[in-house]
């Protein structure tokens, strides 16, 4: 079993401060333009939500029976048999339910982000998902 927490805002304080400053400036601009505190608050809330993967931690757990992704109080559990292909990338590994590339895979697949553990994650996932050479891209 392999488990880790991915939280880029906690690692890069400068980027976090910059993102927070942009959200604050945009909220002030919306307040100035609309003269509405509610709209300014909603604008800030929408920006924070859209950057949720950056601001809030995600916990990944790879086990022999499947993958667990926990984010903002939600928990997704997927069995390995639901993935047909694994594609390692620069920042993570993409798990697709399709054997061949499909335009639907970005809606149905799962992207597992690395956190300094690329080799371990790739080795684990590729051993479990790709029983055949044809499944590895």
PDB file of C-alpha atoms in Angstrom:
ATOM      1  CA  UNK A   1       0.000   0.000   0.000  1.00  0.00           C
ATOM      2  CA  UNK A   2       1.209   3.494  -0.871  1.00  0.00           C
ATOM      3  CA  UNK A   3      -0.348   6.676   0.543  1.00  0.00           C
ATOM      4  CA  UNK A   4       0.542  10.376   0.311  1.00  0.00           C
ATOM      5  CA  UNK A   5      -0.884  13.881   0.549  1.00  0.00           C
ATOM      6  CA  UNK A   6      -0.662  16.360  -2.346  1.00  0.00           C
ATOM      7  CA  UNK A   7      -0.933  20.014  -1.252  1.00  0.00           C
ATOM      8  CA  UNK A   8       0.973  22.504  -3.434  1.00  0.00           C
ATOM      9  CA  UNK A   9      -0.167  25.595  -1.494  1.00  0.00           C
ATOM     10  CA  UNK A  10       1.615  24.335   1.612  1.00  0.00           C
ATOM     11  CA  UNK A  11       4.853  23.783  -0.305  1.00  0.00           C
ATOM     12  CA  UNK A  12       5.174  26.980  -2.316  1.00  0.00           C
ATOM     13  CA  UNK A  13       4.441  29.949  -0.065  1.00  0.00           C
ATOM     14  CA  UNK A  14       5.301  32.499  -2.777  1.00  0.00           C
ATOM     15  CA  UNK A  15       2.765  31.064  -5.244  1.00  0.00           C
ATOM     16  CA  UNK A  16       0.179  30.821  -2.473  1.00  0.00           C
ATOM     17  CA  UNK A  17       0.699  34.469  -1.532  1.00  0.00           C
ATOM     18  CA  UNK A  18       0.489  35.510  -5.189  1.00  0.00           C
ATOM     19  CA  UNK A  19      -2.730  33.539  -5.750  1.00  0.00           C
ATOM     20  CA  UNK A  20      -4.268  34.988  -2.574  1.00  0.00           C
ATOM     21  CA  UNK A  21      -3.272  38.509  -3.645  1.00  0.00           C
ATOM     22  CA  UNK A  22      -4.839  38.043  -7.100  1.00  0.00           C
ATOM     23  CA  UNK A  23      -8.066  36.776  -5.524  1.00  0.00           C
ATOM     24  CA  UNK A  24      -8.117  39.709  -3.089  1.00  0.00           C
ATOM     25  CA  UNK A  25      -7.460  42.290  -5.836  1.00  0.00           C
ATOM     26  CA  UNK A  26     -10.139  40.734  -8.040  1.00  0.00           C
ATOM     27  CA  UNK A  27     -12.606  40.784  -5.123  1.00  0.00           C
ATOM     28  CA  UNK A  28     -11.843  44.472  -4.506  1.00  0.00           C
ATOM     29  CA  UNK A  29     -12.299  45.202  -8.204  1.00  0.00           C
ATOM     30  CA  UNK A  30     -15.683  43.430  -8.252  1.00  0.00           C
ATOM     31  CA  UNK A  31     -16.739  45.349  -5.145  1.00  0.00           C
ATOM     32  CA  UNK A  32     -15.612  48.661  -6.680  1.00  0.00           C
ATOM     33  CA  UNK A  33     -17.367  47.927  -9.984  1.00  0.00           C
ATOM     34  CA  UNK A  34     -20.614  46.536  -8.581  1.00  0.00           C
ATOM     35  CA  UNK A  35     -20.723  48.263  -5.180  1.00  0.00           C
ATOM     36  CA  UNK A  36     -21.862  44.933  -3.774  1.00  0.00           C
ATOM     37  CA  UNK A  37     -20.088  43.082  -1.005  1.00  0.00           C
ATOM     38  CA  UNK A  38     -22.058  39.955  -1.877  1.00  0.00           C
ATOM     39  CA  UNK A  39     -20.790  39.926  -5.493  1.00  0.00           C
ATOM     40  CA  UNK A  40     -17.225  40.559  -4.296  1.00  0.00           C
ATOM     41  CA  UNK A  41     -17.492  37.678  -1.817  1.00  0.00           C
ATOM     42  CA  UNK A  42     -18.983  35.376  -4.463  1.00  0.00           C
ATOM     43  CA  UNK A  43     -16.224  36.298  -6.943  1.00  0.00           C
ATOM     44  CA  UNK A  44     -13.571  35.426  -4.373  1.00  0.00           C
ATOM     45  CA  UNK A  45     -15.343  32.203  -3.438  1.00  0.00           C
ATOM     46  CA  UNK A  46     -15.615  31.137  -7.093  1.00  0.00           C
ATOM     47  CA  UNK A  47     -11.905  31.813  -7.670  1.00  0.00           C
ATOM     48  CA  UNK A  48     -10.931  29.849  -4.565  1.00  0.00           C
ATOM     49  CA  UNK A  49     -13.162  26.947  -5.630  1.00  0.00           C
ATOM     50  CA  UNK A  50     -11.689  26.939  -9.132  1.00  0.00           C
ATOM     51  CA  UNK A  51      -8.201  26.710  -7.617  1.00  0.00           C
ATOM     52  CA  UNK A  52      -9.256  24.071  -5.109  1.00  0.00           C
ATOM     53  CA  UNK A  53      -6.666  21.499  -6.166  1.00  0.00           C
ATOM     54  CA  UNK A  54      -3.988  24.088  -5.376  1.00  0.00           C
ATOM     55  CA  UNK A  55      -5.413  25.423  -2.086  1.00  0.00           C
ATOM     56  CA  UNK A  56      -6.793  22.250  -0.487  1.00  0.00           C
ATOM     57  CA  UNK A  57      -4.997  18.943   0.147  1.00  0.00           C
ATOM     58  CA  UNK A  58      -5.729  15.725  -1.728  1.00  0.00           C
ATOM     59  CA  UNK A  59      -4.911  12.326  -0.229  1.00  0.00           C
ATOM     60  CA  UNK A  60      -4.122   9.415  -2.528  1.00  0.00           C
ATOM     61  CA  UNK A  61      -4.003   5.798  -1.389  1.00  0.00           C
ATOM     62  CA  UNK A  62      -2.915   3.016  -3.709  1.00  0.00           C
ATOM     63  CA  UNK A  63      -3.772  -0.456  -2.431  1.00  0.00           C
ATOM     64  CA  UNK A  64      -3.857  -3.890  -4.016  1.00  0.00           C
ATOM     65  CA  UNK A  65      -7.631  -3.688  -4.473  1.00  0.00           C
ATOM     66  CA  UNK A  66      -7.881  -0.133  -5.834  1.00  0.00           C
ATOM     67  CA  UNK A  67      -7.280   3.597  -5.692  1.00  0.00           C
ATOM     68  CA  UNK A  68      -8.728   5.960  -3.086  1.00  0.00           C
ATOM     69  CA  UNK A  69      -8.813   9.737  -3.643  1.00  0.00           C
ATOM     70  CA  UNK A  70      -9.921  11.979  -0.764  1.00  0.00           C
ATOM     71  CA  UNK A  71     -10.591  15.669  -1.450  1.00  0.00           C
ATOM     72  CA  UNK A  72     -12.636  18.214   0.551  1.00  0.00           C
ATOM     73  CA  UNK A  73     -14.472  15.604   2.578  1.00  0.00           C
ATOM     74  CA  UNK A  74     -15.298  13.408  -0.399  1.00  0.00           C
ATOM     75  CA  UNK A  75     -13.873   9.958  -0.955  1.00  0.00           C
ATOM     76  CA  UNK A  76     -13.656   8.200  -4.318  1.00  0.00           C
ATOM     77  CA  UNK A  77     -12.792   4.522  -4.319  1.00  0.00           C
ATOM     78  CA  UNK A  78     -12.068   2.895  -7.669  1.00  0.00           C
ATOM     79  CA  UNK A  79     -11.123  -0.710  -8.310  1.00  0.00           C
ATOM     80  CA  UNK A  80      -8.106  -1.410 -10.499  1.00  0.00           C
ATOM     81  CA  UNK A  81     -10.256  -3.443 -12.881  1.00  0.00           C
ATOM     82  CA  UNK A  82     -12.012  -0.195 -13.900  1.00  0.00           C
ATOM     83  CA  UNK A  83      -8.762   1.069 -15.467  1.00  0.00           C
ATOM     84  CA  UNK A  84      -7.560  -0.306 -18.786  1.00  0.00           C
ATOM     85  CA  UNK A  85      -4.555   1.939 -19.414  1.00  0.00           C
ATOM     86  CA  UNK A  86      -2.019   3.969 -17.452  1.00  0.00           C
ATOM     87  CA  UNK A  87      -0.034   6.838 -18.931  1.00  0.00           C
ATOM     88  CA  UNK A  88       2.794   8.373 -16.848  1.00  0.00           C
ATOM     89  CA  UNK A  89       3.168  12.123 -17.352  1.00  0.00           C
ATOM     90  CA  UNK A  90       5.339  14.896 -15.901  1.00  0.00           C
ATOM     91  CA  UNK A  91       3.211  15.739 -12.836  1.00  0.00           C
ATOM     92  CA  UNK A  92       1.251  12.529 -12.375  1.00  0.00           C
ATOM     93  CA  UNK A  93      -0.069   9.372 -13.930  1.00  0.00           C
ATOM     94  CA  UNK A  94      -3.299   9.291 -15.918  1.00  0.00           C
ATOM     95  CA  UNK A  95      -5.529   6.241 -15.469  1.00  0.00           C
ATOM     96  CA  UNK A  96      -7.959   5.662 -18.317  1.00  0.00           C
ATOM     97  CA  UNK A  97     -10.903   3.249 -18.484  1.00  0.00           C
ATOM     98  CA  UNK A  98     -10.318   2.893 -22.239  1.00  0.00           C
ATOM     99  CA  UNK A  99      -7.752   0.613 -23.891  1.00  0.00           C
ATOM    100  CA  UNK A 100      -7.208   3.134 -26.706  1.00  0.00           C
ATOM    101  CA  UNK A 101      -7.139   6.908 -26.527  1.00  0.00           C
ATOM    102  CA  UNK A 102     -10.658   8.361 -26.560  1.00  0.00           C
ATOM    103  CA  UNK A 103     -12.112  11.857 -26.363  1.00  0.00           C
ATOM    104  CA  UNK A 104     -14.110  10.672 -23.330  1.00  0.00           C
ATOM    105  CA  UNK A 105     -11.113   9.603 -21.260  1.00  0.00           C
ATOM    106  CA  UNK A 106     -10.577  13.066 -19.753  1.00  0.00           C
ATOM    107  CA  UNK A 107     -14.107  12.908 -18.360  1.00  0.00           C
ATOM    108  CA  UNK A 108     -13.955   9.297 -17.167  1.00  0.00           C
ATOM    109  CA  UNK A 109     -10.288   8.886 -16.283  1.00  0.00           C
ATOM    110  CA  UNK A 110      -8.422   9.759 -13.098  1.00  0.00           C
ATOM    111  CA  UNK A 111      -5.237  11.818 -12.805  1.00  0.00           C
ATOM    112  CA  UNK A 112      -3.092  10.861  -9.814  1.00  0.00           C
ATOM    113  CA  UNK A 113      -0.604  13.625  -8.956  1.00  0.00           C
ATOM    114  CA  UNK A 114       2.939  12.895  -7.810  1.00  0.00           C
ATOM    115  CA  UNK A 115       4.447  14.421  -4.706  1.00  0.00           C
ATOM    116  CA  UNK A 116       8.119  13.596  -5.106  1.00  0.00           C
ATOM    117  CA  UNK A 117       7.253   9.904  -5.458  1.00  0.00           C
ATOM    118  CA  UNK A 118       7.086   9.455  -9.236  1.00  0.00           C
ATOM    119  CA  UNK A 119       9.097   6.234  -9.406  1.00  0.00           C
ATOM    120  CA  UNK A 120       7.165   4.531  -6.606  1.00  0.00           C
ATOM    121  CA  UNK A 121       3.755   5.525  -7.978  1.00  0.00           C
ATOM    122  CA  UNK A 122       4.613   4.575 -11.566  1.00  0.00           C
ATOM    123  CA  UNK A 123       6.023   1.219 -10.482  1.00  0.00           C
ATOM    124  CA  UNK A 124       2.992   0.411  -8.316  1.00  0.00           C
ATOM    125  CA  UNK A 125       0.324   1.536 -10.804  1.00  0.00           C
ATOM    126  CA  UNK A 126       1.974   0.008 -13.864  1.00  0.00           C
ATOM    127  CA  UNK A 127       2.406  -3.321 -12.055  1.00  0.00           C
ATOM    128  CA  UNK A 128      -1.260  -3.401 -11.069  1.00  0.00           C
ATOM    129  CA  UNK A 129      -2.961  -1.872 -14.125  1.00  0.00           C
ATOM    130  CA  UNK A 130      -0.869  -3.031 -17.032  1.00  0.00           C
ATOM    131  CA  UNK A 131      -0.785  -6.788 -17.036  1.00  0.00           C
ATOM    132  CA  UNK A 132      -0.091  -6.576 -20.790  1.00  0.00           C
ATOM    133  CA  UNK A 133       2.453  -4.429 -22.592  1.00  0.00           C
ATOM    134  CA  UNK A 134      -0.262  -3.009 -24.854  1.00  0.00           C
ATOM    135  CA  UNK A 135      -1.933  -1.166 -21.973  1.00  0.00           C
ATOM    136  CA  UNK A 136       1.071   1.016 -21.171  1.00  0.00           C
ATOM    137  CA  UNK A 137       1.364   4.177 -23.222  1.00  0.00           C
TER     138      UNK A 137
END
